[in-house]
Structure formats: C-alpha cells, structure tokens
Coordinates of N, CA, C and O in Angstrom, one line a residue:
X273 N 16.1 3.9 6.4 CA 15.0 3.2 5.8 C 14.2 2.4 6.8 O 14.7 1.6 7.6
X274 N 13.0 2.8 6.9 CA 12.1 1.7 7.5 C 11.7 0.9 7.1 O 11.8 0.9 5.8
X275 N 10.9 -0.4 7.6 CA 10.6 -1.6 7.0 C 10.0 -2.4 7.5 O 10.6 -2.8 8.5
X276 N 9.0 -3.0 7.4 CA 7.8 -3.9 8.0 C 7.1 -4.4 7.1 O 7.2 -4.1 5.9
X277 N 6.1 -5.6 7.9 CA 5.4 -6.4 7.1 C 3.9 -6.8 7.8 O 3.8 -6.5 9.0
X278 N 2.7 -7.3 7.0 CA 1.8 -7.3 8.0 C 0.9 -8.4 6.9 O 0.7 -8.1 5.7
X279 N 0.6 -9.5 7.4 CA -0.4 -10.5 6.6 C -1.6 -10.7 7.0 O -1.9 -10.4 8.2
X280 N -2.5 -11.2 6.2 CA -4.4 -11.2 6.4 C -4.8 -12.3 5.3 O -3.9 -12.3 4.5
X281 N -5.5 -13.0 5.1 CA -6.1 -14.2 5.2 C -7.7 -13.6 4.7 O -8.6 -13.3 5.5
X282 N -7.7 -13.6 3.5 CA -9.3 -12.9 2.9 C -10.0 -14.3 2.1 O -9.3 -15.0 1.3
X283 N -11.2 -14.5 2.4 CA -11.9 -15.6 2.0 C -12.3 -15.0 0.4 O -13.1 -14.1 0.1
X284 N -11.7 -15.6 -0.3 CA -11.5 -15.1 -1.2 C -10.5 -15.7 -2.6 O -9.5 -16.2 -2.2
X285 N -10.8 -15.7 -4.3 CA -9.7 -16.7 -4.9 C -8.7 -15.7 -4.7 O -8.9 -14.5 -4.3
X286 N -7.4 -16.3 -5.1 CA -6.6 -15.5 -5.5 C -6.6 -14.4 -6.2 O -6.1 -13.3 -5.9
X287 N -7.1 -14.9 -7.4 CA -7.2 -14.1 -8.5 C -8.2 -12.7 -8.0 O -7.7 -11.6 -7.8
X288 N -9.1 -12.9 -8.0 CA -9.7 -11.5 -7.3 C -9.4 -10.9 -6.5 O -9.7 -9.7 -6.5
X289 N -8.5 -11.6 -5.4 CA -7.7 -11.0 -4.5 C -6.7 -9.8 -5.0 O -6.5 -8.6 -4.6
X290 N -5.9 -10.6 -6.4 CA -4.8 -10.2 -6.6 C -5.2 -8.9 -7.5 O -4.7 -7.8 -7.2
X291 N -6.2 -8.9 -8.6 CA -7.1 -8.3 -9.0 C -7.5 -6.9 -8.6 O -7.3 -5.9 -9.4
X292 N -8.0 -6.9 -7.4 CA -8.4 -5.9 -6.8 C -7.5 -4.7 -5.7 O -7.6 -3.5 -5.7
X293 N -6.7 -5.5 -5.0 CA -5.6 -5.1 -4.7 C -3.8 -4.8 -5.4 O -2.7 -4.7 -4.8
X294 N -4.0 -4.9 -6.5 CA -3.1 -4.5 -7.2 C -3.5 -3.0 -8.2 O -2.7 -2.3 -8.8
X295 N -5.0 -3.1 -8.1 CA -5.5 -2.3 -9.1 C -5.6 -1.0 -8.4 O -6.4 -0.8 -7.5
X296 N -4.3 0.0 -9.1 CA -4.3 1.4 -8.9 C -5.3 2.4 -8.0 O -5.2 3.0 -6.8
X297 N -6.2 2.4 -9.2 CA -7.2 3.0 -8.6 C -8.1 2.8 -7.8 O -8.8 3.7 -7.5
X298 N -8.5 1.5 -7.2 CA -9.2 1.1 -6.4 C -8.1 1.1 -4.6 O -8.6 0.9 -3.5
X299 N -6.8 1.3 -4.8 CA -5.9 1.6 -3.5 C -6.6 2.9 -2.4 O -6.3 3.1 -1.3
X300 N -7.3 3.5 -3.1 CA -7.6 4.9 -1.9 C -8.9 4.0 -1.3 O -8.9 4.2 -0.1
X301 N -9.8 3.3 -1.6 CA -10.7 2.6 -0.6 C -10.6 2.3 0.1 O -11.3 2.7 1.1
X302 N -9.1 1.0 0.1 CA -8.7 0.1 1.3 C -7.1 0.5 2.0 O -6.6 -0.1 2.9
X303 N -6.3 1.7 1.2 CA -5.2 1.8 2.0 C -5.5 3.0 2.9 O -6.0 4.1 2.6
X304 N -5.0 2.5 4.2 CA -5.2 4.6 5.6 C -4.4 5.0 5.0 O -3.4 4.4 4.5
X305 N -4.9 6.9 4.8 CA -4.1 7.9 4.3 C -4.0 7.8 3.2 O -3.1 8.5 2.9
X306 N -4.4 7.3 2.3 CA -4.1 7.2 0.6 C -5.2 8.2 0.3 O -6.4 8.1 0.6
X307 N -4.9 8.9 -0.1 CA -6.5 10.3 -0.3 C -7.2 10.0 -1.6 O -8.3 9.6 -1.8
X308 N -6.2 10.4 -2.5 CA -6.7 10.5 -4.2 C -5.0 9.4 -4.7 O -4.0 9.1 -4.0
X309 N -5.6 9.0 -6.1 CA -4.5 8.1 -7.0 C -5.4 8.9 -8.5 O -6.7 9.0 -8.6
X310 N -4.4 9.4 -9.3 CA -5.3 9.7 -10.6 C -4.0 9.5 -11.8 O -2.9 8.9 -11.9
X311 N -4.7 10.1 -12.5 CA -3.8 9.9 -14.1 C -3.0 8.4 -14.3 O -1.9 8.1 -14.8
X312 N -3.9 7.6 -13.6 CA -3.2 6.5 -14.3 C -2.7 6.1 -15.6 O -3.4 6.3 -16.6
X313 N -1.7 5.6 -15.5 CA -1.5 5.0 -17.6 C -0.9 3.4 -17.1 O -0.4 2.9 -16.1
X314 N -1.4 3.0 -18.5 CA -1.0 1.6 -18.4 C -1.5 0.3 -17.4 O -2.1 0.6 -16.4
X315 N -1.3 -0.6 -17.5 CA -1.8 -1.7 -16.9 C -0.4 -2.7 -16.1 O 0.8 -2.6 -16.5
X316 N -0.8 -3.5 -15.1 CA 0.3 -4.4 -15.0 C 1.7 -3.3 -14.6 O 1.7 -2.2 -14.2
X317 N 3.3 -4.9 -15.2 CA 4.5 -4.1 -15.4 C 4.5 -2.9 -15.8 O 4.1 -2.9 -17.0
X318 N 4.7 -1.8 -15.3 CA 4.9 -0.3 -16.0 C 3.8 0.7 -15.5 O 4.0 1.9 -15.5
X319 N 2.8 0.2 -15.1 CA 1.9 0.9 -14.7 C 2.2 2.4 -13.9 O 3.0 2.4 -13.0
X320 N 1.5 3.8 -14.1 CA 2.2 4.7 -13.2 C 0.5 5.2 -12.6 O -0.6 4.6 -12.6
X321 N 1.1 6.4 -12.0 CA -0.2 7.3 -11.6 C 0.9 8.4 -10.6 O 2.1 8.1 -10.3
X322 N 0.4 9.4 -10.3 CA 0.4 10.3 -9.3 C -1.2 9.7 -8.5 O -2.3 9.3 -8.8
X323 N 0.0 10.1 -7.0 CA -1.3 9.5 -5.8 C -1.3 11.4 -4.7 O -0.8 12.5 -5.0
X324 N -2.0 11.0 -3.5 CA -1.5 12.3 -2.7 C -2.0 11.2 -1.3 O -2.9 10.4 -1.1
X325 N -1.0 11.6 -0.9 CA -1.2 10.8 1.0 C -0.9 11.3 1.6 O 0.1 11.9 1.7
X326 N -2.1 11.1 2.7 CA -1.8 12.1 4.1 C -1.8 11.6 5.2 O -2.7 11.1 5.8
X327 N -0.3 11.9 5.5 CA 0.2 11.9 7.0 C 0.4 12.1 8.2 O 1.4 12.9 8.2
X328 N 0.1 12.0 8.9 CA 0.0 12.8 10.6 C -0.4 14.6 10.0 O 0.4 15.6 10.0
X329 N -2.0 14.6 9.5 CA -2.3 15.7 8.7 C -1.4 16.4 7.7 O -1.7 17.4 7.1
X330 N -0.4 15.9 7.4 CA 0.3 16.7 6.1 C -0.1 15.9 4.5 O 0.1 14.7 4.2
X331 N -0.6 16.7 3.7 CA -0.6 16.2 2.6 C 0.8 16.1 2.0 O 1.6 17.0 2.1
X332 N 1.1 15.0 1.2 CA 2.2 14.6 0.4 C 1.8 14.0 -1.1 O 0.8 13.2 -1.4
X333 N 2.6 14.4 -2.0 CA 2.1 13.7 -3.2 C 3.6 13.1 -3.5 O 4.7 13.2 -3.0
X334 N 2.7 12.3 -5.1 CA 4.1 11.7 -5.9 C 3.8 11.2 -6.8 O 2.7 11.4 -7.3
X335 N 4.7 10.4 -7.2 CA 4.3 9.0 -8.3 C 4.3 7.7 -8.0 O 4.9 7.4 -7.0
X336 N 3.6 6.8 -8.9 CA 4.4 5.6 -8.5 C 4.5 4.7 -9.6 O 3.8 5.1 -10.5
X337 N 5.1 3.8 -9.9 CA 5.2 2.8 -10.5 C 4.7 1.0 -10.4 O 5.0 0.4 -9.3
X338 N 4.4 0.5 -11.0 CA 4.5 -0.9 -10.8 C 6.1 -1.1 -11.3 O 6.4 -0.6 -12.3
X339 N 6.8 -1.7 -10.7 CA 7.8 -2.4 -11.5 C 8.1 -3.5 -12.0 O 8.6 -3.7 -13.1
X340 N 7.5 -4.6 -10.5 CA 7.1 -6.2 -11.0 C 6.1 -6.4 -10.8 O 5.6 -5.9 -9.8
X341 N 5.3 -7.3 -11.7 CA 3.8 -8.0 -11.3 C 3.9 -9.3 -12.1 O 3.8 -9.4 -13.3
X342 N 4.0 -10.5 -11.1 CA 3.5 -11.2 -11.7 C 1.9 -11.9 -11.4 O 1.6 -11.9 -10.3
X343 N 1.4 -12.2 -12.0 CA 0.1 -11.9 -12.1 C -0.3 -13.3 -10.9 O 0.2 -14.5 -11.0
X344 N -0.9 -12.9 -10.1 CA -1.7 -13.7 -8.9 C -0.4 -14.6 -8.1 O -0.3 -15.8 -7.7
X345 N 0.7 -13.5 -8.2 CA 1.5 -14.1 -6.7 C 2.2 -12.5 -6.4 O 1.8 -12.0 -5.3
X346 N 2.9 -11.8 -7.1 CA 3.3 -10.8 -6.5 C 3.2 -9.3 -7.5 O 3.0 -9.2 -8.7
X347 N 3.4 -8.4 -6.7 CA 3.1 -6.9 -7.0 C 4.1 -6.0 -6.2 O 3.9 -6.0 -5.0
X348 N 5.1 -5.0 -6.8 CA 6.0 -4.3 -6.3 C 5.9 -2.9 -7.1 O 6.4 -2.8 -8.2
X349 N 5.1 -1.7 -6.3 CA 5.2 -0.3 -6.0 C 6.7 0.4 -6.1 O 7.7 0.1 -5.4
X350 N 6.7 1.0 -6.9 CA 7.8 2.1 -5.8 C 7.1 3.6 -6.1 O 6.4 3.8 -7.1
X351 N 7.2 4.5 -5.3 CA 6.9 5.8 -5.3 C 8.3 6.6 -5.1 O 9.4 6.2 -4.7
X352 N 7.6 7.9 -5.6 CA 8.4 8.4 -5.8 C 8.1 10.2 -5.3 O 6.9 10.4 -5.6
X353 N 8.6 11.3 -4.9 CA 8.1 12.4 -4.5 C 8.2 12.7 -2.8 O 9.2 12.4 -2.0
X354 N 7.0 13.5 -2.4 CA 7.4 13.6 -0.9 C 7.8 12.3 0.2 O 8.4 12.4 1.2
X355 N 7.1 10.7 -0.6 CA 7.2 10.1 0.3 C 8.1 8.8 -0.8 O 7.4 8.4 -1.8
X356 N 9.8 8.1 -0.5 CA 9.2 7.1 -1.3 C 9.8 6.0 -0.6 O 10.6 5.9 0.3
X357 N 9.1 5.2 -1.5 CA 8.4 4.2 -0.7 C 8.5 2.7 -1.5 O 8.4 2.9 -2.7
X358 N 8.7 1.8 -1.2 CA 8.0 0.1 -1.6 C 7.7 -0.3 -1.3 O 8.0 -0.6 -0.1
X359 N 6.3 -1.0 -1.9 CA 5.3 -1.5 -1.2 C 5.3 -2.9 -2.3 O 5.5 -2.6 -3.5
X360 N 5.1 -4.6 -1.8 CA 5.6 -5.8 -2.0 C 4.7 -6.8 -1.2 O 4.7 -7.5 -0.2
X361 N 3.6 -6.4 -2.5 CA 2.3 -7.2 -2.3 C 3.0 -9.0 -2.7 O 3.8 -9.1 -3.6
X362 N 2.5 -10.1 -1.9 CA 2.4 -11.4 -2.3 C 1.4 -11.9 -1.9 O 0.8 -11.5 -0.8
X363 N 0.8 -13.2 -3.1 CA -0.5 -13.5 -2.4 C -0.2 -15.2 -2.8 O 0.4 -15.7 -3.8
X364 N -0.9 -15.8 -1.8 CA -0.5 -17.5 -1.7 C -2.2 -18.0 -1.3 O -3.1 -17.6 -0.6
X365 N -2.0 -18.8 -2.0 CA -3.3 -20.0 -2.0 C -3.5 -20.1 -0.3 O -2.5 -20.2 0.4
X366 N -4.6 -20.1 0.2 CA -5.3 -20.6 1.7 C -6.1 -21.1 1.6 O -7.0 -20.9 0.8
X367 N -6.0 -22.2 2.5 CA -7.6 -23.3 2.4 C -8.7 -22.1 2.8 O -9.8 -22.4 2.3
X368 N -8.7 -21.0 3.3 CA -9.3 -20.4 3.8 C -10.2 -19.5 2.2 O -11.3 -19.2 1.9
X369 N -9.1 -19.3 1.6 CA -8.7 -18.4 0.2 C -7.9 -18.1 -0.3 O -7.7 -18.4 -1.4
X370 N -7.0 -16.9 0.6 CA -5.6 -16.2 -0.4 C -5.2 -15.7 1.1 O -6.0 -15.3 1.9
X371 N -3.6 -15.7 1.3 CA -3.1 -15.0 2.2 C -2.4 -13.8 1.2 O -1.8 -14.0 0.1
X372 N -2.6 -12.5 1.5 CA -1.8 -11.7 1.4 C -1.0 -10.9 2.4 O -1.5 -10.2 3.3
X373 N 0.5 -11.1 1.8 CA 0.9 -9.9 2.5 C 1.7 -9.0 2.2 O 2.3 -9.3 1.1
X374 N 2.1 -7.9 2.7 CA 1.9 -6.7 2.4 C 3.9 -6.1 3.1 O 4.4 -6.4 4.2
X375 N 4.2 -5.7 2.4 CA 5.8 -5.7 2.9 C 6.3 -4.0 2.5 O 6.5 -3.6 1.3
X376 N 6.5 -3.4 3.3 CA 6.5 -1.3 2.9 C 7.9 -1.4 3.6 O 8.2 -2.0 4.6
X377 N 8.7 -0.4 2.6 CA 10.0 0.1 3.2 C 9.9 1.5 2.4 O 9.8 1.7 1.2
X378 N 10.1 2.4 3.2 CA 10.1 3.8 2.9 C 11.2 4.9 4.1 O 11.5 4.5 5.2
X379 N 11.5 6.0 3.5 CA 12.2 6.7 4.3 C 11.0 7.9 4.6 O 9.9 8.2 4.0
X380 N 11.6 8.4 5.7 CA 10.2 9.4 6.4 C 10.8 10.5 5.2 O 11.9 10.7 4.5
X381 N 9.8 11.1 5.3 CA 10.5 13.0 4.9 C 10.9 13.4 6.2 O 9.8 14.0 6.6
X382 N 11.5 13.5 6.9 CA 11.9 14.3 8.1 C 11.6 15.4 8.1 O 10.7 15.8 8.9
X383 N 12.2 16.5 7.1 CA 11.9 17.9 6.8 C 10.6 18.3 6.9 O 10.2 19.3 7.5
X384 N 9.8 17.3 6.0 CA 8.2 18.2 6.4 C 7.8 18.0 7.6 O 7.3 19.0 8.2
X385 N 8.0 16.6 8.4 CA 7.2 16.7 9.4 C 8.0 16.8 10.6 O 7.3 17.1 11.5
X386 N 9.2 16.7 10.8 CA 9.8 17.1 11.8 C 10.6 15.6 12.7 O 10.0 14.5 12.5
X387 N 11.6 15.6 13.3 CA 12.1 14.4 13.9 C 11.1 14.6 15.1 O 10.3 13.6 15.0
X388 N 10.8 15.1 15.8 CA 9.8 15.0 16.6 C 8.6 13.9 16.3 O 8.3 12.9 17.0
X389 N 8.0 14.3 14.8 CA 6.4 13.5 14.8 C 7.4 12.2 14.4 O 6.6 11.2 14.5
X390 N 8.5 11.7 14.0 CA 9.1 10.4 13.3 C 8.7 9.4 14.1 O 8.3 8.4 13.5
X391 N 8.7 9.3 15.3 CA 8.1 8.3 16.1 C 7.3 7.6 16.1 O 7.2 6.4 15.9
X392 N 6.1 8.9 16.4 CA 5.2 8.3 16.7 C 4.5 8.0 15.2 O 3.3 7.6 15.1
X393 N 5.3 8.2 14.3 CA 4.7 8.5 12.6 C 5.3 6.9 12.4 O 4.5 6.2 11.7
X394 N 6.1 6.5 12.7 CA 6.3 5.1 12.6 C 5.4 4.3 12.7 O 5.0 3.7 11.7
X395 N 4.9 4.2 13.9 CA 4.4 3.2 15.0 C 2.8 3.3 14.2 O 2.2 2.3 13.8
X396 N 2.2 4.8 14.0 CA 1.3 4.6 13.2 C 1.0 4.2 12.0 O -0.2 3.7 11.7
X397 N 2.2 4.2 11.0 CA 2.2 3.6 9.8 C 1.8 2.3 9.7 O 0.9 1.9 9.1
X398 N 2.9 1.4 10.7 CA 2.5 0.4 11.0 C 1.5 -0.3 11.4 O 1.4 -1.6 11.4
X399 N 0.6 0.9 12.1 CA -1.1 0.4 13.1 C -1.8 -0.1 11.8 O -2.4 -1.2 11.6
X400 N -1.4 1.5 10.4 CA -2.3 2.0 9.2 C -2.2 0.6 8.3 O -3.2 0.3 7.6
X401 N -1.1 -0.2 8.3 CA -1.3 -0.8 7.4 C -1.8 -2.7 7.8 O -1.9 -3.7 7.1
X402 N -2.0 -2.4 9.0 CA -3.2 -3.7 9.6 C -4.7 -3.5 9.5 O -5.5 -4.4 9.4
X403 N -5.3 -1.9 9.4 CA -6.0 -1.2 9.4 C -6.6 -1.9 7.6 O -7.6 -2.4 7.2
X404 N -5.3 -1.5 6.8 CA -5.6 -1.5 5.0 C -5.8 -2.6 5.0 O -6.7 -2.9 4.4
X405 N -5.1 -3.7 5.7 CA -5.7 -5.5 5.6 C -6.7 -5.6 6.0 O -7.3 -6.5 5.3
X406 N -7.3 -5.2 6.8 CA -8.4 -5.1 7.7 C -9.3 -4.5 6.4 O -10.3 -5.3 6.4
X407 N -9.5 -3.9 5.8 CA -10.7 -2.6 5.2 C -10.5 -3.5 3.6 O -11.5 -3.7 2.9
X408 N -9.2 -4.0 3.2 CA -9.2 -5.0 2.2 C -10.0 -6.2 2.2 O -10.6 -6.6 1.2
X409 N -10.0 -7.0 3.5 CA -11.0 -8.2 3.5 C -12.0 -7.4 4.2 O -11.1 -6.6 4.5
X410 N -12.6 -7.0 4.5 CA -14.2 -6.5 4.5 C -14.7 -5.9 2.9 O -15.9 -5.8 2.6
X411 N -13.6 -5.3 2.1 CA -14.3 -4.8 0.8 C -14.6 -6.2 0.0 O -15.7 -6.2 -0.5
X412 N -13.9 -7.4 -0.2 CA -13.7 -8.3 -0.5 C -14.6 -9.2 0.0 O -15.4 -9.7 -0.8
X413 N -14.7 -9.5 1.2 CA -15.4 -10.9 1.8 C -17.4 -10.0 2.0 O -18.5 -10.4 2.4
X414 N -17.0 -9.2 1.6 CA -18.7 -8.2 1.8 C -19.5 -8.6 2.7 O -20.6 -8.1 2.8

C-alpha cells in the first residue's frame, strides 16, 4: 500500500470549498489523470459513480464510493476496480479561507503496468496530486 498526503490553502469559505471538491462530477476538472466520472447515483454518504483514470498512458476504470462525509470537515472515497484506492479529503477554517488536505492510499496494479513503471508511477502520483491542489485553488479563487 502506498500513502501520502498533500495540503493547499484556497481563499475561499469552507463550505464552497467543501462543496465543490467533494462533488463527484466536478473531480475530472481539478484532479491529473481523472479523464471521465459518470453514472453517478446519490448524493453525500453512499454516493457511487464509475470513473476512468489514466496513468503513465494506461487507461483504468472503476467505481467509487463515498463512505464518510461529514459535511464541511471531511470526505472519504474508496474505489474500487483497476486502481483502488482512498482518497481522505479534510477541510479546516483559515484566516486565509479553508485549508484542505488531501490524504490517497492505494495499491499500484503492478500487472498492467509493470514493476518497472512502479517507480517512477509513484513519485508521479504524488507530483499529480499537488498539481489537483494547485488546479483546485485556481478553479476556486478565479
């Protein structure tokens, strides 16, 4: 299992914060490699969809779930399929606006892409998801 974390500081309330980045379909904007999210059902706790994400060029698909949300502090993903994954959104009051951060633990697929690309497929994930904080406060702070 891999596991990392990465935080950003969006001028911005919480609540829109939490709002916008929790909401399903609006994740292929601001997360790298997230391509398509569709068939969503439901809202909040329980929430699902099939997504497709592409990695060091391989397309991957799946599902995912909300499991926990509580509304304007935390949000917990799990996927499920070629890649899975948790993803462990929290968001905290800043004089600034809202700190969020962003907490992913996933196992690679090794098989599709080989122990060779695992490396450097790490090190990328983790560039990608300073990248999604980064593309999140610019969709946000406009």
């Amino acid at each position: 299992m891999i596991s990392y974390e990465d935080s950003i500081v969006i001028a911005a309330p919480v609540s829109e914060v939490f709002s916008y980045a929790t909401d399903l379909r609006t994740m292929p904007d601001w997360i790298q490699g997230l391509v398509e999210v569709r068939d969503v059902i439901g809202t909040g706790e329980g929430q699902q969809c099939e997504w497709t994400f592409k990695m060091i060029g391989v397309l991957l698909r799946g599902q995912a779930v909300v499991v926990e949300s509580v509304e304007n502090e935390t949000a917990t993903h799990q996927t499920i399929g070629m890649l899975a994954a948790t993803w462990t959104n929290t968001f905290e009051p800043d004089e600034i606006g809202t700190k969020i951060t962003i907490g992913v633990e996933y196992t690679l697929p090794v098989p599709v892409l080989g122990r060779l690309a695992e490396h450097l497929t790490v090190r990328r994930m983790r560039r990608d998801l300073g990248s999604s904080l980064l593309n999140l406060k610019e969709l946000l702070e406009g």
